[in-house]
Amino acid sequence: MGKILGILILAFCALICEAAIFRPISDSHRSAALELLTPKDGSFTSLKETYEALRTFKVLGIGHQFDIKAKSCKSVVDTVGSPSSTLKDLFQALEVNGILKCELSKETFAGITSRLKDSVNTASSLLDYYYSIGSLVLIKGQTSEVDVHLGGADSVFRAIKALSQSDGRWRYSSNNPESSTFAAGIALESLAGVISLASSEIDEFLISLVKNDISKLLDGVEKYDDGAYYFDEKLVDAHGHQSPLSASSAVVRGITAFATASDEDLNLPGDKILGLARFFLSVGIPANAEDLFYQLDALTSLENNRVSIPLILSLPTAVLSLTRKDQLKVNVNTVLGSAAPSLSVKLKQIFSSGSKDASIIDQDLKFDPENAVHFLDALPENIDVGSYIFSLEIVLDNPEDKMIYATGGRTKVPIYVTGFIKVDHPDVAVLDSDLGNVETQKRFDLAGKNTLSLSANHLQKLRLSFQLTSPLGNAFKPHQAFLKLRHESKVEHIFVVENSGKNFEIILDFLGLVEKFFYLSGRYDIQLTVGDAVMENSFFLLLGSIELDLPEPPEKAARPPPQPIDSTSRFGPKAEISHIFRAPEKRPPKGLSLIFLALVLLPFIGFLVGLLRLQVNLKNFPKASAPATFAILFHLGIAAVLTLYLLFWLKLNLFTTLKALGFLGIFLMFVGHRTLSYLASSSAKLKSA
């Protein structure tokens, strides 16, 4: 039985992997584009970024949100007119010009056309061919006044074809033996350009060789389990690593361009074309502007190609409620969200998670032309809650459309059917351990209106039981059914509630759980958790509490583990710190302070009296106006310094005092130097006299 169940689970997992929902381009991409592609100061950083942004806006139908034409066109004109511009610079400038329609004269086009033709004839690498031929194709689309046709197109075609490999990939140059998937994409695009620029038709044999290369290239495409195809790039060299998104985009652009230019039927398998479209859509919304450009550029090539236009089947929602009687709704659009041709959608099979067999439905969905949606009135009667795989098929009404559109056969999509699960006989009982007799039995309320209060000792048992029934009356097993006992010391114990059919029951024998409970007596909260993704009434319920009387722990009994510290208390806001200043020291009496001040001033007063008694000699004090002024200012500065000391003692702090002292020091140094210089010169004159 276990092996059979394992096989069923593996089979359904395989179906889940194959089933996926791919949605076309939506308004979410437009919002992402406006967020990712924002110019700075009226322009983007490079012509490459400018073209990618303009191309993205054009594909998404976004109007002129930013005024970048003036600066971008100036950059285009400067690049095209500069003789030092590389082939890559010219190519990117012409790409931007193709969208902005900048004012380029006929002489400008003629000058760069001549240079590009010379580059084609002297090219030595694939990138040289790609940029020069691509630029000529762009000029052909922007003006008809310049002759861009290639005279020796066959030789150019052969030169590019010579770089191809046996597996359909290309080399960047004849000196590089490594092949690249990304190089294959730009090579096919270059060959398409040669065909469109050729003055005469290319040899059909060469065209057939390239068709064979495309077939080999598609033979090496990688595949995901959900049906998405992609090209992987294994080469890492000077050209940089190309992601699967950029490599796949280059190949798609190259194949569609070659198919359009050659007007040949490439006989490409529709499932791989659709698989490539699914790969680009599976990316969702890329995280950067470059990947968004690759995605949209490739999808645009698939939308407008003449090989096979993929149709995408998508669902507005993959969750259907039996309670609300939801309808299955299906949308069919192109990759960019355009309307599909006249078609019908059939529900072919339904795979259930509980069975390896599939229900054969083969029912047509109805079509609502007003909302452009296909819908199923009601789900089949045997559909209960659970996860399913719906197998849908697109059938084109017009047989001619089969040559234009790729539907990919049957499409498997995951569907989740939800419903209200009925809970019956919810009981909690305390049993006698010996005979199993019910000592106390109570019914708990799912609405949480009544709270249970139970008590038990280590010789008794706790039994919890209930029944779960699906909307169709079948047994329902949820993903989660847990019983949790939480001690008042926050020690928790979680138990899985097992089931047998509809019945769920758990019996806790407290005698065998005393060690697990760490002999902790006291109050335990009882919590029941029942939940499932398809259960609309999942619940987390506090049933009540039970008072447990457990024996005393022995000496070597295990102690409860330390409880984890709440992260909110560790990293949350801390209590405000209130600083307590030191109490001021006790000051002496006022009279004693005045006596000390008088004693301090007494020597200064004696100094002044002594000066008066000795009759101070002021003969050397300068008498001229300018030296006298500096002398007076010098003495006033000294007085100001003494006054600053007094203020520092009374009320000023150290920082304010030092700042003022710095300015006074500079002042004193200036006026003192002038005064002393005058006195020195006067003394020298007296000695010489």
XYZ file of C-alpha atoms in Angstrom:
689
model
C 0.000 0.000 0.000
C 2.848 2.364 0.839
C 4.544 1.743 -2.510
C 1.315 2.384 -4.395
C 0.772 5.641 -2.498
C 4.347 6.709 -3.274
C 3.837 6.021 -6.972
C 0.630 8.082 -6.941
C 2.378 10.987 -5.246
C 5.274 10.910 -7.723
C 2.861 10.750 -10.661
C 0.914 13.753 -9.440
C 4.098 15.712 -8.721
C 5.137 15.086 -12.323
C 1.794 16.446 -13.501
C 2.184 19.504 -11.286
C 5.631 20.169 -12.789
C 4.193 19.905 -16.298
C 1.286 22.197 -15.444
C 1.784 25.931 -15.247
C -0.114 29.090 -16.033
C 1.522 31.575 -18.416
C -0.021 35.027 -18.716
C 0.505 37.495 -21.591
C 1.988 40.952 -21.199
C -0.169 43.083 -18.905
C -0.339 46.504 -17.275
C 2.127 45.278 -14.651
C 4.824 45.340 -17.332
C 3.904 48.916 -18.215
C 4.200 49.991 -14.593
C 7.543 48.213 -14.298
C 8.817 49.871 -17.484
C 7.992 53.347 -16.182
C 9.773 52.537 -12.941
C 12.877 50.935 -14.457
C 13.326 53.254 -17.441
C 13.613 56.749 -16.044
C 15.975 59.198 -17.809
C 18.301 61.470 -15.892
C 18.447 65.130 -16.898
C 16.394 64.529 -20.026
C 18.393 61.622 -21.479
C 19.700 58.127 -20.841
C 23.354 57.358 -20.211
C 24.020 55.782 -23.626
C 22.477 55.268 -27.044
C 22.039 51.579 -26.234
C 19.943 52.364 -23.160
C 18.029 54.995 -25.122
C 17.059 52.513 -27.835
C 16.098 49.817 -25.329
C 13.882 52.279 -23.460
C 12.243 53.626 -26.631
C 11.710 50.116 -27.995
C 10.184 48.973 -24.698
C 7.826 51.957 -24.570
C 6.790 51.359 -28.168
C 6.018 47.667 -27.640
C 4.002 48.383 -24.496
C 2.101 51.221 -26.120
C 3.382 53.793 -23.640
C 3.157 57.336 -24.945
C 5.761 60.063 -24.645
C 6.150 60.066 -20.879
C 9.580 61.707 -21.029
C 10.906 64.438 -23.304
C 14.223 62.942 -24.400
C 14.153 63.721 -28.115
C 16.233 66.906 -28.017
C 19.273 65.489 -26.208
C 18.987 62.056 -27.789
C 18.831 63.452 -31.323
C 21.849 65.638 -30.602
C 23.755 62.533 -29.543
C 22.573 60.716 -32.696
C 23.687 63.553 -34.986
C 27.074 63.846 -33.259
C 27.666 60.095 -33.437
C 26.654 59.733 -37.083
C 28.667 62.765 -38.115
C 31.842 61.810 -36.259
C 34.451 59.945 -38.348
C 35.801 58.327 -35.149
C 32.504 56.563 -34.325
C 32.757 52.782 -34.310
C 30.429 50.469 -36.234
C 28.648 49.668 -32.973
C 28.125 53.377 -32.256
C 26.671 53.954 -35.736
C 24.365 50.956 -35.373
C 23.005 52.128 -32.019
C 22.581 55.696 -33.259
C 20.594 54.503 -36.306
C 18.420 52.321 -34.042
C 17.501 55.383 -31.976
C 16.966 57.447 -35.127
C 14.549 54.835 -36.444
C 12.205 55.625 -33.557
C 12.821 59.341 -32.901
C 13.108 60.361 -36.590
C 15.894 62.858 -36.026
C 16.837 65.323 -38.771
C 19.645 63.669 -40.750
C 20.505 64.999 -44.186
C 20.880 62.967 -47.363
C 24.592 63.753 -47.394
C 24.960 62.326 -43.876
C 23.220 59.077 -44.872
C 25.308 58.862 -48.050
C 28.555 59.350 -46.143
C 27.934 56.626 -43.575
C 26.487 54.283 -46.246
C 29.745 54.390 -48.156
C 31.689 53.705 -44.976
C 29.392 50.812 -44.008
C 29.707 49.156 -47.408
C 33.476 49.309 -47.106
C 33.203 47.755 -43.649
C 31.130 44.881 -45.056
C 33.816 44.129 -47.634
C 36.643 44.258 -45.075
C 34.840 42.639 -42.115
C 36.808 39.977 -40.264
C 34.397 39.035 -37.471
C 30.731 38.253 -37.031
C 30.136 41.410 -35.024
C 31.615 43.544 -37.822
C 29.115 41.974 -40.254
C 26.269 42.344 -37.773
C 26.796 46.037 -37.068
C 27.571 47.105 -40.644
C 24.781 45.079 -42.307
C 22.339 45.966 -39.555
C 23.128 49.656 -40.019
C 22.514 49.419 -43.767
C 19.149 47.727 -43.115
C 18.235 50.550 -40.741
C 19.204 53.180 -43.318
C 17.072 51.387 -45.891
C 14.085 51.744 -43.583
C 14.754 55.417 -42.829
C 15.427 56.894 -46.258
C 14.937 55.953 -49.892
C 17.377 58.533 -51.264
C 20.462 56.417 -50.649
C 21.396 53.192 -52.413
C 22.194 50.597 -49.738
C 22.136 47.464 -51.925
C 25.057 45.074 -51.751
C 26.573 44.061 -55.073
C 28.408 40.940 -53.897
C 25.722 39.689 -51.520
C 26.438 36.008 -52.246
C 30.066 36.316 -51.155
C 29.059 38.158 -47.979
C 26.445 35.472 -47.301
C 29.068 32.737 -47.732
C 31.531 34.554 -45.479
C 29.010 34.689 -42.634
C 27.877 31.098 -43.264
C 31.495 29.952 -43.044
C 31.458 30.789 -39.323
C 28.645 28.306 -38.599
C 29.190 25.048 -36.703
C 27.725 21.580 -37.151
C 25.381 21.976 -34.159
C 23.712 25.105 -35.553
C 25.688 27.537 -33.432
C 28.123 30.169 -34.764
C 31.622 31.408 -34.047
C 32.415 35.079 -33.566
C 35.433 34.870 -35.853
C 37.503 32.340 -37.783
C 40.238 32.630 -35.158
C 37.867 31.632 -32.357
C 37.040 27.902 -32.324
C 34.343 28.252 -29.632
C 30.742 28.363 -30.798
C 27.973 30.453 -29.261
C 24.176 30.348 -29.218
C 23.973 34.129 -28.947
C 26.283 34.401 -31.968
C 23.895 32.140 -33.887
C 21.097 34.614 -33.266
C 22.984 37.656 -34.526
C 24.365 35.606 -37.457
C 20.848 34.693 -38.607
C 19.812 38.332 -38.262
C 22.849 39.376 -40.316
C 22.010 36.835 -43.023
C 18.460 38.180 -43.095
C 19.925 41.640 -43.616
C 22.081 40.389 -46.501
C 18.996 38.935 -48.203
C 17.084 42.210 -47.864
C 20.058 44.261 -49.138
C 20.997 41.959 -52.015
C 20.688 43.469 -55.492
C 19.893 39.977 -56.820
C 18.439 36.840 -55.302
C 20.642 34.749 -53.014
C 21.506 31.236 -54.134
C 18.751 28.843 -52.983
C 21.351 26.301 -51.995
C 22.776 28.754 -49.432
C 19.274 29.402 -48.093
C 18.703 25.665 -47.658
C 21.979 25.329 -45.755
C 20.888 27.993 -43.296
C 17.475 26.309 -42.924
C 19.330 23.143 -41.971
C 21.396 25.103 -39.428
C 18.193 26.465 -37.865
C 16.800 22.940 -37.523
C 19.997 21.775 -35.813
C 19.908 24.803 -33.533
C 16.355 23.983 -32.465
C 17.349 20.368 -31.854
C 19.665 21.576 -29.091
C 17.069 23.706 -27.313
C 16.657 23.072 -23.582
C 13.278 22.302 -21.997
C 11.721 22.871 -18.592
C 9.154 20.519 -17.084
C 6.377 23.072 -17.606
C 6.822 22.991 -21.382
C 8.966 26.117 -21.693
C 11.877 25.959 -24.158
C 15.004 28.084 -23.944
C 18.536 28.389 -25.316
C 21.409 28.267 -22.877
C 24.711 30.033 -23.499
C 27.724 28.085 -22.285
C 30.422 30.265 -23.846
C 32.047 32.881 -21.620
C 34.645 35.025 -23.388
C 35.556 38.623 -24.142
C 32.029 39.258 -25.414
C 30.688 38.571 -21.925
C 28.324 35.984 -20.554
C 24.874 35.860 -22.098
C 21.992 34.721 -19.917
C 19.384 32.238 -21.216
C 17.046 35.220 -21.627
C 19.399 37.217 -23.863
C 20.557 34.134 -25.798
C 16.989 32.953 -26.419
C 15.938 36.457 -27.415
C 18.776 36.711 -29.952
C 17.888 33.334 -31.509
C 14.172 34.152 -31.734
C 14.921 37.531 -33.296
C 17.329 35.926 -35.756
C 15.001 33.081 -36.799
C 11.992 35.332 -37.297
C 14.064 37.900 -39.214
C 15.484 35.200 -41.516
C 12.030 33.700 -42.106
C 10.646 37.112 -43.043
C 13.539 38.089 -45.321
C 13.866 34.738 -47.108
C 10.112 34.198 -47.478
C 10.796 30.502 -46.924
C 8.777 27.929 -45.003
C 11.177 26.857 -42.269
C 8.909 24.030 -41.076
C 9.516 24.906 -37.437
C 7.702 22.764 -34.848
C 4.846 24.701 -33.311
C 5.393 23.213 -29.859
C 8.915 24.694 -29.703
C 7.739 28.101 -30.895
C 5.038 28.018 -28.216
C 7.567 26.719 -25.694
C 9.880 29.653 -26.375
C 6.970 32.044 -25.855
C 6.194 30.315 -22.564
C 9.799 30.738 -21.465
C 9.740 34.506 -22.006
C 6.375 34.787 -20.242
C 7.539 32.603 -17.355
C 10.103 35.285 -16.515
C 7.217 37.402 -15.248
C 8.337 40.976 -14.721
C 12.151 41.244 -15.005
C 14.064 43.046 -12.304
C 16.179 45.226 -14.624
C 15.636 47.259 -17.777
C 17.896 45.164 -20.018
C 16.091 41.892 -19.266
C 12.755 43.627 -19.778
C 13.937 44.727 -23.226
C 15.092 41.208 -24.149
C 11.768 39.759 -23.032
C 9.584 42.240 -24.914
C 11.789 42.286 -28.025
C 11.577 38.498 -28.334
C 7.819 38.433 -27.696
C 7.328 41.112 -30.336
C 9.277 38.996 -32.818
C 7.050 36.019 -32.014
C 3.911 38.150 -32.256
C 4.757 39.505 -35.711
C 6.570 36.548 -37.246
C 5.432 34.690 -40.339
C 6.516 31.275 -39.023
C 3.976 30.524 -36.330
C 2.269 32.947 -33.938
C 1.902 31.367 -30.481
C -1.426 31.526 -28.670
C -1.302 31.631 -24.872
C -4.003 30.008 -22.755
C -4.268 31.656 -19.340
C -6.654 31.695 -16.394
C -7.764 34.823 -14.525
C -7.628 32.720 -11.369
C -6.517 29.185 -10.567
C -8.589 28.986 -7.373
C -12.252 28.002 -7.647
C -14.617 27.981 -4.690
C -17.392 25.424 -4.357
C -19.007 27.680 -1.779
C -19.296 30.598 -4.222
C -19.916 28.248 -7.172
C -17.117 29.844 -9.174
C -16.904 29.223 -12.903
C -13.811 28.051 -14.713
C -12.723 30.953 -16.947
C -10.082 30.786 -19.666
C -8.499 33.538 -21.756
C -6.722 32.939 -25.063
C -4.505 35.732 -26.414
C -1.280 36.299 -28.258
C 1.877 36.855 -26.246
C 1.363 40.621 -26.197
C -2.269 40.295 -25.174
C -3.892 40.822 -28.585
C -7.167 39.102 -29.442
C -6.994 35.544 -30.733
C -8.738 34.336 -33.918
C -12.032 32.486 -33.787
C -11.529 29.355 -31.707
C -12.998 27.140 -29.025
C -11.549 25.714 -25.822
C -12.224 22.156 -24.707
C -11.810 20.652 -21.266
C -10.385 17.227 -22.115
C -9.276 15.630 -18.833
C -9.076 16.257 -15.105
C -6.316 14.693 -13.005
C -6.900 14.460 -9.264
C -4.295 14.449 -6.507
C -5.885 11.390 -4.960
C -5.904 9.162 -8.034
C -3.584 8.283 -10.879
C -6.555 7.960 -13.225
C -7.943 10.919 -15.149
C -11.588 11.802 -15.621
C -12.458 12.025 -19.305
C -14.563 15.149 -19.739
C -14.222 16.313 -23.375
C -16.518 19.306 -22.852
C -16.562 22.574 -24.801
C -16.359 25.781 -22.846
C -18.826 28.520 -23.661
C -17.595 31.841 -25.047
C -18.514 35.280 -23.759
C -17.798 37.675 -26.665
C -18.336 40.772 -24.549
C -15.533 39.877 -22.119
C -13.605 37.663 -24.590
C -13.493 34.798 -22.105
C -14.272 31.091 -22.358
C -16.082 29.670 -19.337
C -17.539 26.494 -17.892
C -20.982 26.926 -16.341
C -20.365 24.515 -13.491
C -17.645 22.161 -12.424
C -18.260 18.427 -12.905
C -20.358 16.927 -10.123
C -17.558 14.680 -8.877
C -15.160 17.587 -8.264
C -14.536 17.973 -4.552
C -12.094 20.217 -2.683
C -8.480 19.558 -3.547
C -5.827 20.218 -6.159
C -6.313 19.152 -9.760
C -4.705 19.349 -13.158
C -7.092 20.455 -15.911
C -6.105 19.468 -19.439
C -7.396 22.073 -21.914
C -7.124 22.174 -25.673
C -7.420 25.071 -28.126
C -9.280 24.240 -31.348
C -9.090 26.801 -34.162
C -12.369 27.272 -36.028
C -10.743 28.232 -39.333
C -8.470 25.491 -40.758
C -6.301 28.116 -42.456
C -5.389 29.554 -39.042
C -3.586 26.326 -38.210
C -0.839 27.418 -40.618
C -0.520 30.774 -38.840
C -0.971 30.089 -35.127
C 0.688 27.627 -32.750
C -1.574 26.179 -30.056
C 0.724 23.476 -28.735
C -1.907 20.774 -28.326
C -3.190 20.211 -24.822
C -2.292 22.644 -22.064
C -2.218 21.475 -18.454
C -3.047 24.047 -15.799
C -3.130 23.600 -11.993
C -6.523 24.240 -10.397
C -7.240 24.480 -6.684
C -10.842 23.847 -5.646
C -11.684 25.230 -2.218
C -14.743 24.764 -0.054
C -16.224 24.870 3.431
C -15.216 21.834 5.489
C -17.818 20.562 7.942
C -16.597 19.843 11.487
C -18.708 17.318 13.434
C -18.607 15.891 16.959
C -15.872 18.109 18.414
C -15.273 16.550 21.854
C -12.645 16.769 24.584
C -12.685 14.167 27.353
C -10.625 13.194 30.408
C -10.351 9.373 30.657
C -9.490 7.057 33.511
C -6.102 5.528 32.758
C -6.935 1.975 33.852
C -10.368 1.278 32.394
C -10.631 4.101 29.843
C -13.900 5.291 31.347
C -14.925 8.849 30.561
C -14.586 10.912 33.677
C -15.206 14.330 32.112
C -16.420 15.051 28.579
C -17.124 18.430 27.015
C -17.851 19.662 23.508
C -15.854 22.615 22.237
C -17.319 25.349 20.074
C -15.544 26.341 16.842
C -16.852 29.870 17.251
C -14.844 30.130 20.465
C -17.852 31.170 22.538
C -17.278 28.653 25.331
C -13.951 28.037 27.056
C -13.217 24.607 28.477
C -11.815 24.169 31.961
C -10.502 20.668 32.710
C -8.345 19.019 35.331
C -6.403 15.769 35.359
C -3.546 13.976 37.085
C -0.743 11.831 35.791
C -2.867 8.690 35.999
C -5.458 10.012 33.518
C -5.641 10.637 29.794
C -6.840 13.468 27.563
C -8.764 12.586 24.397
C -9.634 15.054 21.650
C -11.723 13.959 18.663
C -13.645 15.484 15.748
C -14.724 14.678 12.197
C -13.959 16.559 8.956
C -16.233 16.188 5.943
C -15.848 17.769 2.509
C -18.739 19.506 0.677
C -19.469 16.232 -1.179
C -19.496 14.221 2.055
C -16.074 12.695 1.583
C -13.397 12.337 4.230
C -11.062 15.318 4.292
C -7.450 15.245 5.491
C -5.955 18.705 6.004
C -2.296 19.551 5.631
C -2.121 20.597 9.268
C -3.877 19.180 12.349
C -2.002 20.001 15.551
C -2.827 20.012 19.241
C -0.658 22.265 21.389
C -0.410 22.366 25.180
C 1.234 25.514 26.523
C 2.314 25.678 30.155
C 2.019 28.887 32.105
C 5.838 29.033 32.092
C 5.594 29.234 28.241
C 6.896 25.687 27.692
C 5.035 24.270 24.667
C 4.289 20.714 23.507
C 2.887 20.041 20.017
C 1.196 16.808 18.939
C -0.051 15.695 15.501
C -3.708 14.703 15.388
C -3.955 11.510 13.343
C -6.997 10.478 11.356
C -8.806 7.370 10.230
C -11.165 8.338 7.424
C -13.344 11.188 8.627
C -12.430 10.705 12.290
C -9.573 12.624 13.880
C -8.508 11.580 17.346
C -5.571 11.966 19.698
C -5.169 10.492 23.185
C -2.523 11.891 25.528
C -1.458 9.490 28.294
C -0.041 11.798 30.926
C 1.673 8.922 32.747
C 3.922 8.388 29.726
C 4.377 12.110 29.152
C 5.517 13.264 32.589
C 9.168 13.328 31.501
C 8.340 15.168 28.287
C 6.331 17.643 30.359
C 9.365 18.027 32.707
C 7.088 17.188 35.671
C 5.605 20.685 35.403
C 2.268 20.843 37.163
C -0.101 23.692 36.711
C -2.272 25.250 34.050
C -1.869 24.277 30.366
C -3.651 26.143 27.569
C -5.158 23.859 24.905
C -4.845 25.066 21.307
C -6.109 23.258 18.200
C -4.870 24.121 14.698
C -6.540 22.697 11.575
C -5.631 24.191 8.198
C -5.316 23.485 4.500
C -4.849 25.548 1.335
C -8.258 24.391 0.019
C -10.068 24.645 3.363
C -11.950 27.929 3.476
C -12.677 27.660 7.207
C -9.246 26.768 8.530
C -9.031 27.626 12.201
C -6.636 28.246 15.071
C -8.690 27.840 18.219
C -7.964 28.259 21.920
C -10.188 25.558 23.426
C -9.529 26.382 27.049
C -7.169 25.025 29.692
C -6.436 21.918 31.734
C -5.026 21.867 35.244
C -2.448 19.063 35.465
C -1.282 17.540 38.736
C 2.008 15.803 37.984
C 4.339 14.094 40.516
C 7.415 15.783 41.922
C 10.477 15.462 39.646
C 13.283 13.104 40.693
C 16.757 14.484 41.359
C 18.187 13.687 37.902
C 15.113 14.707 35.923
C 15.620 16.931 32.897
C 14.855 20.579 33.387
C 12.775 22.667 30.971
C 14.858 24.261 28.214
C 15.429 28.019 28.428
C 12.789 29.884 26.524
C 13.880 31.927 23.488
C 14.165 35.620 24.060
C 11.530 37.644 22.312
C 13.206 39.486 19.432
C 10.951 42.490 19.947
C 12.245 42.901 23.478
C 15.866 42.505 22.365
C 15.789 44.834 19.373
C 12.819 47.017 20.289
C 12.960 50.549 21.726
C 14.740 50.883 25.036
C 13.613 52.895 28.046
C 14.538 56.547 27.972
C 17.704 57.342 29.922
C 17.205 60.224 32.359
C 20.550 61.719 33.452
C 20.931 62.549 37.129
C 23.359 65.408 37.706
C 25.704 65.373 40.688
C 24.531 67.503 43.554
C 26.529 70.754 43.814
C 29.187 70.833 46.501
C 28.483 72.802 49.675
C 29.740 76.374 49.415
C 31.329 78.409 52.260
C 29.454 81.295 53.910
C 29.204 84.499 51.932
C 31.154 86.567 54.475
C 34.089 84.162 54.373
C 34.159 84.368 50.572
C 34.267 88.171 50.671
C 37.151 88.112 53.150
C 39.056 85.730 50.826
C 38.374 88.065 47.867
C 39.762 91.032 49.825
C 42.917 89.113 50.690
C 43.372 88.196 46.997
C 42.953 91.830 45.888
C 45.196 93.244 48.613
C 48.525 92.577 46.777
C 47.144 94.183 43.624
C 46.105 97.260 45.585
C 49.573 97.358 47.187
C 51.090 97.181 43.716
C 49.075 100.216 42.596
C 49.998 102.177 45.733
C 53.641 101.344 45.193
C 53.472 102.663 41.638
C 52.063 105.955 42.905
C 54.686 106.292 45.656
C 57.565 105.522 43.330
C 56.246 107.989 40.716
C 56.129 105.817 37.600
C 58.236 107.059 34.707
C 56.023 107.542 31.607
C 58.684 109.356 29.567
C 59.050 106.448 27.126
C 55.324 106.316 26.389
C 54.962 107.151 22.673
C 53.932 110.713 21.927
C 53.236 110.398 18.227
C 49.604 109.733 17.398
C 49.976 106.338 15.652
C 52.438 104.711 18.132
C 50.438 106.142 21.043
C 47.278 104.590 19.667
C 48.915 101.127 19.388
C 50.325 101.498 22.928
C 46.924 102.377 24.351
C 45.309 99.488 22.480
C 47.998 97.124 23.804
C 47.254 98.074 27.409
C 43.528 97.877 26.790
C 44.048 94.359 25.358
C 45.866 93.290 28.508
C 42.998 94.721 30.551
C 40.543 92.780 28.367
C 42.430 89.533 29.024
C 42.271 90.158 32.760
C 38.563 90.917 32.454
C 38.072 87.637 30.489
C 39.748 85.737 33.324
C 37.313 87.337 35.740
C 34.315 86.410 33.573
C 35.600 82.830 33.271
C 35.722 82.650 37.031
C 32.176 83.994 37.350
C 30.083 82.514 34.514
C 31.841 81.616 31.248
C 32.682 77.995 30.330
C 36.093 76.852 29.114
C 35.219 76.603 25.383
C 33.787 80.130 25.191
C 36.741 81.520 27.125
C 39.326 79.848 24.874
C 37.557 81.090 21.766
C 37.566 84.717 23.026
C 41.143 84.391 24.252
C 42.249 83.282 20.789
C 40.898 86.435 19.167
C 42.363 88.649 21.938
C 45.744 86.928 21.602
C 45.924 87.696 17.872
C 44.954 91.313 18.567
C 47.567 91.664 21.329
C 50.274 90.109 19.169
C 49.614 92.677 16.412
C 49.402 95.871 18.497
C 52.172 94.689 20.875
C 54.514 94.034 17.973
C 53.906 97.557 16.613
C 54.466 99.118 20.047
C 57.645 97.201 20.784
C 58.976 97.955 17.291
C 58.504 101.669 17.916
C 60.262 101.499 21.293
C 63.155 99.529 19.784
C 63.621 102.023 16.968
C 63.490 104.972 19.437
C 66.125 103.350 21.660
C 68.394 102.756 18.662
C 68.153 106.433 17.656
C 69.108 107.600 21.183
C 72.155 105.354 21.267
C 73.336 106.498 17.864
C 72.897 110.135 18.889
